[in-house]
Each structure stands twice: as structure tokens, then as C-alpha cells.
Amino acid sequence: MAERLYLPQVLEGVAVTTRHFVRNLTLHTLHLFGLAKDRPAAVTTQYPEQRKVYSEGFRGAHRLTLKPDGSVRCTACFLCATACPARCINIEAGEHPDPEVEKYPVRYEIDTLQCIYCGMCVEACPCDAIRMDTFVHPRLWGYQREDFVEPKAVLMERSRVLQERGRDALMEDMLRAYQAGEDVGPALGGELTQR
Ligand code: SF4
Ligand code: SF4
């Protein structure tokens, strides 16, 4: 009967949690007095103020890469949108004013609430026009669904920030805005979304 009520498992879980709690509380208290320093207590990363060092293969938020003249590299071929299992990439193609370039994305949007960060769009792109090497997390906060839809300008601005200020700049901007309680900057989708 007790087994059917999952009572042993519940008690076992409570015992494990209590054991870890008492152990960590004791060790942290001893460490305060300079004792038992050789025995590490569990440490929680206080994200976003503290961050782990991400591996080079970390899949961050998307960015659209740029040509040397700063224009978007994407040719609006729709391969990324077709490969996307979450159907969260929306592209509107337009004729490019330069006759040498066939098409370009008039509109390119990623709904990050639907995205599963699988990287299939990056794999599918034939011209290296989309990457997920920003080392930045998706937007951390927002107040309505539109806040999490990243338009072409945001995705391009990330490439500019990455080129000009290096791989930690985007995350630093996000953290500064988060601590100040402000909206995030344009490269993170802040000033470009409608409130
Ligand atoms: S990472 Fe995956 S789910 Fe997200 S936009 Fe790319 S293909 Fe779609
Ligand atoms: S990002 Fe790449 S795959 Fe997607 S539409 Fe542009 S060129 Fe095609």
C-alpha cells in the first residue's frame, strides 16, 4: 500500500535533499571561519551576473552575416525556413536594386519563442548568411510576444557588434540593461520592437 502511494520514494527524495542542504550549509559556514577549505561545497552560478565560460561550439542567438560593404549576405533563398522544424523563420524576398544580386530579404524574422535552437537553419544555408556564434543567450525578458520576434535589423546589428567589439560585447550589453532595469539595446531586440 505504502509503495502504491510512492511514500518510500517521497521519503527517499526528502532525505537526499535534506542531506545535501545540511552538508552544504555546514561546509559554507565552516568556510566562513577558514575551516574545511579542502572540502568544496556546492556552488550555484548566479546567472546572469555570473556566467560560465562557454565552449566554442555554444549555440547562441542568431545573427545574419554581412558583406564587406555592411549589407546583408542573405539571398532570400528560403532554405533555412524550409529546414526549420519549428517553422519560426519568416522571410519576405525582394528584388535587389543591384542587377548582379538576384534577391535579398526585405523582411527576415525569427520568432525566438518558437525556436528550439537546433541549428538546422545554419546547416541549411548555402552562403554562410546565418550563424549562431554570438555567445549570447536569447533575450532574457520581455512583456509581450512581439518582444521575442527578432527582425532583420537586430540580426544584422549583432554581426556589427561582434565585429567591432568582440564576442562578449552583446552579453555585456544585455547584463548592463538587465541590472539597470532598462530595455535591452538594438542588437538584442530592445529598441526595435513595438511596445
Ligand atoms: S535554430 Fe532550429 S528552430 Fe531555431 S530558427 Fe534555426 S532551424 Fe529553426
Ligand atoms: S539565411 Fe541563408 S538559407 Fe536562409 S534565406 Fe538567407 S541565404 Fe537562404
Coordinates of N, CA and C and ligand atoms in Angstrom, one line a residue:
M1 N 0.8 -1.2 0.0 CA 0.0 0.0 0.0 C 0.9 1.3 0.0
A2 N 1.9 1.3 0.9 CA 2.8 2.4 1.0 C 3.5 2.7 -0.3
E3 N 3.8 1.5 -1.0 CA 4.5 1.6 -2.3 C 3.6 2.2 -3.3
R4 N 2.4 1.9 -3.3 CA 1.4 2.5 -4.3 C 1.2 3.9 -4.1
L5 N 1.5 4.4 -2.9 CA 1.3 5.9 -2.6 C 2.7 6.6 -2.9
Y6 N 3.7 5.8 -3.4 CA 5.0 6.4 -3.6 C 5.7 7.0 -2.4
L7 N 5.2 6.5 -1.2 CA 5.7 7.1 0.1 C 7.2 6.8 0.2
P8 N 7.7 5.6 0.0 CA 9.2 5.4 0.1 C 10.0 6.3 -0.8
Q9 N 9.5 6.5 -2.0 CA 10.3 7.3 -3.0 C 10.2 8.8 -2.5
V10 N 9.1 9.2 -2.0 CA 9.0 10.6 -1.5 C 9.9 10.8 -0.3
L11 N 9.9 9.8 0.6 CA 10.8 10.0 1.8 C 12.3 9.9 1.4
E12 N 12.6 9.1 0.4 CA 13.9 9.0 -0.1 C 14.4 10.3 -0.7
G13 N 13.5 11.0 -1.5 CA 13.8 12.3 -2.1 C 14.0 13.3 -1.0
V14 N 13.2 13.3 0.0 CA 13.3 14.3 1.1 C 14.6 14.1 1.8
A15 N 15.0 12.8 2.0 CA 16.3 12.5 2.7 C 17.5 13.0 1.9
V16 N 17.4 12.8 0.6 CA 18.6 13.3 -0.3 C 18.7 14.8 -0.2
T17 N 17.5 15.5 -0.4 CA 17.6 16.9 -0.4 C 18.1 17.5 1.0
T18 N 17.6 16.9 2.1 CA 18.0 17.3 3.4 C 19.5 17.1 3.6
R19 N 20.0 15.9 3.1 CA 21.4 15.6 3.3 C 22.3 16.6 2.6
H20 N 21.9 17.0 1.4 CA 22.7 18.0 0.6 C 22.6 19.4 1.3
F21 N 21.4 19.7 1.7 CA 21.2 21.0 2.4 C 22.1 21.1 3.6
V22 N 22.0 20.1 4.5 CA 22.8 20.2 5.7 C 24.3 20.2 5.4
R23 N 24.7 19.4 4.5 CA 26.1 19.3 4.1 C 26.6 20.6 3.6
N24 N 25.9 21.2 2.7 CA 26.3 22.5 2.1 C 26.3 23.6 3.1
L25 N 25.2 23.7 3.9 CA 25.1 24.7 4.9 C 26.3 24.6 5.9
T26 N 26.6 23.4 6.3 CA 27.7 23.2 7.3 C 29.0 23.6 6.6
L27 N 29.3 23.2 5.4 CA 30.6 23.5 4.7 C 30.7 25.0 4.5
H28 N 29.6 25.6 4.0 CA 29.7 27.1 3.8 C 30.0 27.8 5.1
T29 N 29.4 27.4 6.2 CA 29.6 28.0 7.5 C 31.1 27.8 7.9
L30 N 31.6 26.6 7.8 CA 33.0 26.3 8.1 C 33.9 27.1 7.3
H31 N 33.6 27.3 6.0 CA 34.5 28.1 5.1 C 34.6 29.5 5.5
L32 N 33.4 30.0 6.1 CA 33.4 31.4 6.6 C 34.5 31.6 7.7
F33 N 34.7 30.6 8.4 CA 35.7 30.7 9.5 C 37.0 30.1 9.1
G34 N 37.2 29.9 7.8 CA 38.5 29.4 7.3 C 38.8 27.9 7.6
L35 N 37.7 27.2 7.8 CA 37.9 25.7 8.1 C 37.4 24.9 7.0
A36 N 37.9 23.7 6.9 CA 37.5 22.6 5.9 C 37.6 23.2 4.5
K37 N 38.6 24.0 4.2 CA 38.7 24.7 2.8 C 38.9 23.6 1.8
D38 N 39.5 22.5 2.2 CA 39.8 21.4 1.2 C 38.5 20.7 0.7
R39 N 37.4 20.9 1.4 CA 36.1 20.2 1.0 C 35.2 21.2 0.4
P40 N 35.0 21.1 -0.9 CA 34.2 22.1 -1.6 C 32.7 21.9 -1.4
A41 N 32.0 23.0 -1.2 CA 30.5 23.0 -1.0 C 29.9 23.3 -2.4
A42 N 28.7 22.9 -2.6 CA 28.0 23.2 -3.9 C 28.0 24.7 -4.1
V43 N 28.2 25.1 -5.3 CA 28.1 26.5 -5.7 C 27.1 26.7 -6.8
T44 N 26.3 27.6 -6.6 CA 25.3 28.0 -7.6 C 25.8 29.2 -8.5
T45 N 25.7 29.0 -9.8 CA 26.1 30.2 -10.6 C 24.9 31.2 -10.6
Q46 N 25.2 32.4 -10.2 CA 24.2 33.4 -10.1 C 24.0 34.1 -11.4
Y47 N 23.4 33.4 -12.4 CA 23.2 33.9 -13.7 C 22.1 35.0 -13.6
P48 N 22.1 36.1 -14.4 CA 23.2 36.4 -15.4 C 24.4 37.1 -14.9
E49 N 24.4 37.5 -13.6 CA 25.6 38.3 -13.1 C 26.8 37.5 -13.2
Q50 N 26.8 36.1 -13.0 CA 27.9 35.3 -13.2 C 27.6 34.4 -14.4
R51 N 28.6 34.1 -15.1 CA 28.4 33.2 -16.3 C 29.6 32.2 -16.4
K52 N 29.2 31.0 -16.9 CA 30.3 30.0 -17.2 C 31.0 30.5 -18.4
V53 N 32.2 29.9 -18.6 CA 32.8 30.2 -19.9 C 32.3 29.2 -20.9
Y54 N 31.6 29.7 -22.0 CA 31.0 28.8 -22.9 C 32.0 28.2 -23.9
S55 N 31.7 27.0 -24.4 CA 32.6 26.4 -25.3 C 32.5 27.1 -26.7
E56 N 33.4 26.9 -27.5 CA 33.4 27.5 -28.9 C 32.2 27.0 -29.7
G57 N 31.7 25.8 -29.3 CA 30.5 25.3 -30.1 C 29.2 25.7 -29.5
F58 N 29.2 26.7 -28.5 CA 27.9 27.1 -27.9 C 27.0 27.7 -28.9
R59 N 25.7 27.3 -28.9 CA 24.8 27.9 -29.9 C 24.1 29.0 -29.2
G60 N 24.5 30.2 -29.6 CA 23.8 31.4 -29.1 C 22.7 31.9 -29.9
A61 N 22.3 33.1 -29.7 CA 21.3 33.7 -30.5 C 21.8 33.8 -32.0
H62 N 20.8 34.0 -32.9 CA 21.2 34.0 -34.3 C 21.8 35.4 -34.7
R63 N 22.5 35.4 -35.8 CA 22.8 36.7 -36.4 C 22.9 36.5 -37.9
L64 N 22.6 37.5 -38.7 CA 22.7 37.5 -40.1 C 24.1 38.1 -40.5
T65 N 24.9 37.4 -41.2 CA 26.2 37.9 -41.5 C 26.2 39.0 -42.6
L66 N 27.3 39.7 -42.7 CA 27.3 40.9 -43.5 C 28.3 40.7 -44.6
K67 N 28.1 41.4 -45.7 CA 29.1 41.5 -46.8 C 30.1 42.6 -46.4
P68 N 31.2 42.7 -47.0 CA 32.2 43.7 -46.7 C 31.7 45.1 -46.7
D69 N 30.6 45.4 -47.5 CA 30.1 46.7 -47.5 C 29.0 46.9 -46.4
G70 N 28.8 45.9 -45.6 CA 27.9 46.1 -44.5 C 26.4 45.7 -44.8
S71 N 26.2 45.3 -46.0 CA 24.8 44.9 -46.4 C 24.6 43.4 -46.0
V72 N 23.4 42.9 -46.0 CA 23.1 41.6 -45.6 C 23.5 40.6 -46.6
R73 N 24.1 39.5 -46.2 CA 24.7 38.4 -47.1 C 23.5 37.5 -47.6
C74 N 22.5 37.4 -46.9 CA 21.3 36.5 -47.2 C 20.8 36.8 -48.6
T75 N 20.5 35.8 -49.3 CA 19.9 35.9 -50.7 C 18.5 35.5 -50.8
A76 N 17.8 35.4 -49.6 CA 16.4 35.1 -49.5 C 16.1 33.8 -50.3
C77 N 16.8 32.8 -50.1 CA 16.6 31.5 -50.9 C 15.6 30.6 -50.1
F78 N 15.3 30.9 -48.9 CA 14.3 30.2 -48.1 C 14.7 28.8 -47.6
L79 N 16.0 28.4 -47.9 CA 16.4 27.1 -47.4 C 16.4 27.0 -45.9
C80 N 16.8 28.0 -45.2 CA 16.7 27.9 -43.7 C 15.3 27.8 -43.2
A81 N 14.4 28.6 -43.8 CA 13.0 28.5 -43.4 C 12.4 27.1 -43.7
T82 N 12.8 26.5 -44.8 CA 12.3 25.2 -45.2 C 12.9 24.1 -44.2
A83 N 14.1 24.3 -43.8 CA 14.8 23.3 -43.0 C 14.3 23.4 -41.5
C84 N 13.8 24.6 -41.1 CA 13.5 24.8 -39.7 C 12.3 24.0 -39.2
P85 N 12.6 23.1 -38.3 CA 11.5 22.2 -37.8 C 10.4 22.9 -37.0
A86 N 10.8 24.1 -36.5 CA 9.8 24.8 -35.7 C 9.0 25.8 -36.5
R87 N 9.3 26.0 -37.8 CA 8.6 26.9 -38.7 C 8.6 28.3 -38.1
C88 N 9.8 28.8 -37.6 CA 9.8 30.1 -36.9 C 10.6 31.1 -37.6
I89 N 11.0 30.8 -38.9 CA 11.7 31.8 -39.7 C 10.7 32.3 -40.7
N90 N 10.5 33.6 -40.8 CA 9.6 34.2 -41.8 C 10.4 35.2 -42.6
I91 N 10.4 34.9 -43.9 CA 11.2 35.7 -44.9 C 10.3 36.3 -45.9
E92 N 10.5 37.6 -46.3 CA 9.8 38.2 -47.4 C 10.9 38.6 -48.4
A93 N 10.9 38.0 -49.6 CA 12.0 38.2 -50.6 C 11.7 39.4 -51.4
G94 N 12.7 40.2 -51.8 CA 12.5 41.3 -52.8 C 13.6 41.3 -53.8
E95 N 13.3 42.0 -54.9 CA 14.3 42.2 -56.0 C 15.4 43.1 -55.5
H96 N 16.6 42.8 -55.7 CA 17.7 43.6 -55.2 C 18.0 44.7 -56.2
P97 N 18.2 46.0 -55.8 CA 18.5 47.0 -56.8 C 19.7 46.8 -57.6
D98 N 20.7 46.0 -57.1 CA 21.9 45.7 -57.9 C 21.5 44.5 -58.8
P99 N 21.6 44.7 -60.2 CA 21.3 43.6 -61.1 C 22.2 42.3 -60.9
E100 N 23.3 42.5 -60.3 CA 24.2 41.4 -60.0 C 23.7 40.5 -58.9
V101 N 22.8 41.0 -58.1 CA 22.3 40.2 -57.0 C 20.8 40.0 -57.3
E102 N 20.4 38.7 -57.2 CA 19.1 38.4 -57.6 C 18.0 38.8 -56.6
K103 N 18.2 38.3 -55.4 CA 17.2 38.6 -54.3 C 17.8 39.0 -53.0
Y104 N 17.1 39.6 -52.1 CA 17.5 39.9 -50.8 C 16.3 39.8 -49.9
P105 N 16.5 39.7 -48.5 CA 15.3 39.6 -47.7 C 14.8 41.0 -47.3
V106 N 13.7 41.4 -47.8 CA 13.1 42.6 -47.4 C 12.7 42.5 -45.9
R107 N 12.2 41.4 -45.5 CA 11.9 41.1 -44.1 C 12.5 39.7 -43.8
Y108 N 13.1 39.6 -42.6 CA 13.6 38.3 -42.2 C 13.4 38.4 -40.7
E109 N 12.6 37.5 -40.2 CA 12.3 37.4 -38.7 C 12.4 36.0 -38.2
I110 N 12.9 36.0 -36.9 CA 12.9 34.7 -36.2 C 12.1 34.9 -34.9
D111 N 11.1 34.0 -34.8 CA 10.3 34.0 -33.5 C 11.0 33.1 -32.5
T112 N 11.7 33.8 -31.6 CA 12.6 33.0 -30.7 C 11.8 32.2 -29.6
L113 N 10.5 32.5 -29.5 CA 9.7 31.7 -28.5 C 9.4 30.4 -29.1
Q114 N 9.4 30.3 -30.5 CA 9.1 29.0 -31.1 C 10.4 28.2 -31.4
C115 N 11.5 29.0 -31.6 CA 12.8 28.4 -31.9 C 13.3 27.4 -30.9
I116 N 13.8 26.3 -31.4 CA 14.3 25.2 -30.4 C 15.9 25.2 -30.5
Y117 N 16.5 26.2 -31.1 CA 17.9 26.3 -31.1 C 18.6 25.0 -31.6
C118 N 18.1 24.4 -32.7 CA 18.7 23.2 -33.2 C 19.8 23.4 -34.1
G119 N 19.9 24.6 -34.7 CA 21.0 24.9 -35.7 C 20.8 24.5 -37.1
M120 N 19.6 23.9 -37.4 CA 19.3 23.4 -38.7 C 19.4 24.6 -39.8
C121 N 19.0 25.8 -39.4 CA 19.0 26.9 -40.3 C 20.4 27.2 -40.7
V122 N 21.3 27.1 -39.8 CA 22.7 27.4 -40.0 C 23.3 26.4 -41.0
E123 N 22.9 25.1 -40.7 CA 23.4 24.0 -41.6 C 22.9 24.1 -43.0
A124 N 21.6 24.6 -43.1 CA 21.0 24.6 -44.4 C 21.5 25.7 -45.3
C125 N 22.0 26.8 -44.7 CA 22.3 28.0 -45.5 C 23.5 27.7 -46.4
P126 N 23.3 28.0 -47.7 CA 24.4 27.7 -48.7 C 25.5 28.8 -48.8
C127 N 25.2 29.9 -48.1 CA 26.2 31.0 -48.3 C 26.6 31.6 -46.9
D128 N 26.6 30.8 -45.9 CA 27.1 31.3 -44.6 C 26.4 32.6 -44.2
A129 N 25.1 32.8 -44.4 CA 24.5 34.0 -44.2 C 23.8 34.1 -42.8
I130 N 23.7 32.9 -42.1 CA 23.1 32.9 -40.8 C 24.0 32.1 -39.9
R131 N 24.3 32.6 -38.7 CA 25.2 31.9 -37.7 C 24.6 32.0 -36.4
M132 N 25.0 31.1 -35.5 CA 24.6 31.1 -34.1 C 25.8 31.2 -33.2
D133 N 26.8 32.0 -33.6 CA 28.1 32.0 -32.8 C 28.2 33.3 -32.0
T134 N 27.1 33.9 -31.6 CA 27.1 35.2 -30.9 C 27.5 35.1 -29.4
F135 N 27.5 33.9 -28.9 CA 27.8 33.7 -27.4 C 26.8 34.5 -26.6
V136 N 25.7 34.8 -27.1 CA 24.7 35.5 -26.3 C 23.4 34.6 -26.3
H137 N 22.8 34.7 -25.1 CA 21.5 33.9 -24.9 C 20.4 34.6 -25.6
P138 N 19.4 33.9 -25.8 CA 18.2 34.6 -26.3 C 17.8 35.6 -25.3
R139 N 17.0 36.6 -25.7 CA 16.5 37.6 -24.9 C 16.0 37.1 -23.5
L140 N 16.4 37.7 -22.4 CA 16.0 37.2 -21.1 C 14.6 37.6 -20.6
W141 N 14.2 38.8 -21.1 CA 12.9 39.2 -20.5 C 12.2 40.0 -21.6
G142 N 10.9 40.1 -21.4 CA 10.1 40.9 -22.4 C 8.7 40.9 -21.8
Y143 N 7.8 41.7 -22.4 CA 6.5 41.9 -21.9 C 5.4 41.5 -22.8
Q144 N 5.7 41.2 -24.0 CA 4.7 40.7 -24.9 C 5.4 39.9 -26.0
R145 N 4.6 39.1 -26.7 CA 5.2 38.1 -27.6 C 6.1 38.8 -28.7
E146 N 5.7 40.0 -29.2 CA 6.5 40.7 -30.2 C 7.9 41.0 -29.7
D147 N 8.1 41.1 -28.4 CA 9.4 41.4 -27.9 C 10.4 40.3 -28.2
F148 N 9.9 39.1 -28.5 CA 10.8 38.0 -28.7 C 10.9 37.6 -30.2
V149 N 10.3 38.4 -31.1 CA 10.5 38.2 -32.5 C 11.6 39.1 -33.0
E150 N 12.7 38.5 -33.5 CA 13.9 39.2 -33.8 C 13.9 39.5 -35.3
P151 N 13.8 40.8 -35.7 CA 13.8 41.2 -37.1 C 15.2 41.3 -37.7
K152 N 15.2 41.5 -39.0 CA 16.5 41.6 -39.8 C 17.5 42.6 -39.2
A153 N 17.0 43.8 -38.8 CA 17.9 44.8 -38.3 C 18.6 44.3 -37.0
V154 N 17.9 43.6 -36.1 CA 18.5 43.1 -34.9 C 19.5 42.0 -35.3
L155 N 19.2 41.1 -36.2 CA 20.1 40.0 -36.5 C 21.3 40.6 -37.2
M156 N 21.2 41.7 -38.0 CA 22.4 42.2 -38.6 C 23.2 43.0 -37.6
E157 N 22.5 43.7 -36.7 CA 23.3 44.6 -35.7 C 24.2 43.7 -34.9
R158 N 23.7 42.5 -34.6 CA 24.6 41.6 -33.8 C 25.9 41.3 -34.5
S159 N 25.9 41.1 -35.8 CA 27.1 40.9 -36.6 C 28.0 42.1 -36.5
R160 N 27.4 43.3 -36.5 CA 28.3 44.5 -36.4 C 28.9 44.6 -35.0
V161 N 28.1 44.4 -34.0 CA 28.7 44.5 -32.6 C 29.8 43.4 -32.4
L162 N 29.6 42.2 -32.9 CA 30.5 41.2 -32.8 C 31.8 41.6 -33.5
Q163 N 31.7 42.1 -34.7 CA 32.9 42.5 -35.5 C 33.6 43.7 -34.8
E164 N 32.9 44.6 -34.2 CA 33.5 45.8 -33.7 C 34.0 45.7 -32.3
R165 N 33.2 44.9 -31.5 CA 33.6 44.9 -30.0 C 33.9 43.6 -29.4
G166 N 33.8 42.5 -30.3 CA 34.3 41.2 -29.8 C 33.1 40.4 -29.2
R167 N 33.5 39.1 -28.8 CA 32.4 38.1 -28.5 C 31.7 38.3 -27.2
D168 N 32.2 39.1 -26.3 CA 31.5 39.3 -25.0 C 30.6 40.6 -25.0
A169 N 30.7 41.4 -26.0 CA 30.0 42.7 -26.0 C 28.5 42.6 -25.9
L170 N 27.9 41.6 -26.7 CA 26.5 41.5 -26.7 C 26.0 41.1 -25.3
M171 N 26.6 40.2 -24.7 CA 26.2 39.7 -23.4 C 26.4 40.8 -22.3
E172 N 27.5 41.5 -22.5 CA 27.7 42.7 -21.5 C 26.6 43.7 -21.6
D173 N 26.2 44.0 -22.9 CA 25.1 45.0 -23.1 C 23.8 44.5 -22.4
M174 N 23.6 43.2 -22.6 CA 22.3 42.6 -22.0 C 22.4 42.7 -20.5
L175 N 23.5 42.3 -19.9 CA 23.7 42.3 -18.5 C 23.5 43.7 -17.9
R176 N 24.1 44.7 -18.6 CA 24.1 46.1 -18.1 C 22.6 46.6 -18.1
A177 N 21.9 46.3 -19.2 CA 20.5 46.7 -19.3 C 19.6 46.0 -18.2
Y178 N 20.0 44.7 -18.0 CA 19.2 43.9 -17.0 C 19.4 44.5 -15.6
Q179 N 20.6 44.8 -15.3 CA 20.9 45.3 -13.9 C 20.3 46.7 -13.7
A180 N 20.3 47.5 -14.8 CA 19.7 48.9 -14.7 C 18.2 48.9 -14.8
G181 N 17.6 47.7 -15.1 CA 16.2 47.6 -15.3 C 15.7 48.2 -16.5
E182 N 16.6 48.4 -17.5 CA 16.2 49.0 -18.8 C 15.8 48.0 -19.8
D183 N 15.3 48.5 -20.9 CA 15.1 47.7 -22.1 C 16.5 47.3 -22.7
V184 N 16.6 46.2 -23.4 CA 17.9 45.9 -24.0 C 18.1 46.7 -25.2
G185 N 19.4 46.8 -25.7 CA 19.8 47.6 -26.8 C 19.3 47.0 -28.1
P186 N 19.5 47.7 -29.2 CA 19.0 47.3 -30.5 C 19.6 45.9 -31.0
A187 N 20.8 45.6 -30.6 CA 21.4 44.3 -31.1 C 20.7 43.2 -30.4
L188 N 20.0 43.5 -29.3 CA 19.3 42.4 -28.6 C 17.8 42.5 -28.8
G189 N 17.4 43.4 -29.6 CA 16.0 43.5 -29.9 C 15.2 44.5 -29.1
G190 N 15.9 45.3 -28.4 CA 15.2 46.3 -27.5 C 14.5 47.4 -28.1
E191 N 15.2 48.3 -28.8 CA 14.5 49.5 -29.3 C 13.8 49.3 -30.6
L192 N 13.9 48.1 -31.1 CA 13.4 47.9 -32.4 C 12.0 47.2 -32.4
T193 N 11.6 46.7 -31.2 CA 10.3 46.1 -31.1 C 9.2 47.1 -30.7
Q194 N 8.0 46.8 -31.0 CA 6.9 47.7 -30.6 C 6.5 47.3 -29.2
R195 N 6.3 48.3 -28.4 CA 5.7 48.1 -27.1 C 4.3 48.6 -27.0
Ligands
SF4_1 S1 17.7 27.1 -34.6 FE1 16.3 25.5 -35.4 S2 14.3 26.0 -34.7 FE2 15.6 27.8 -34.5 S3 15.3 29.0 -36.3 FE3 17.1 27.7 -36.7 S4 16.2 25.8 -37.6 FE4 14.5 27.0 -36.7
SF4_2 S1 19.9 32.8 -44.3 FE1 20.8 31.5 -45.9 S2 19.4 29.8 -46.2 FE2 18.3 31.4 -45.1 S3 17.3 32.6 -46.8 FE3 19.2 33.6 -46.3 S4 20.7 32.7 -47.8 FE4 18.9 31.3 -47.7

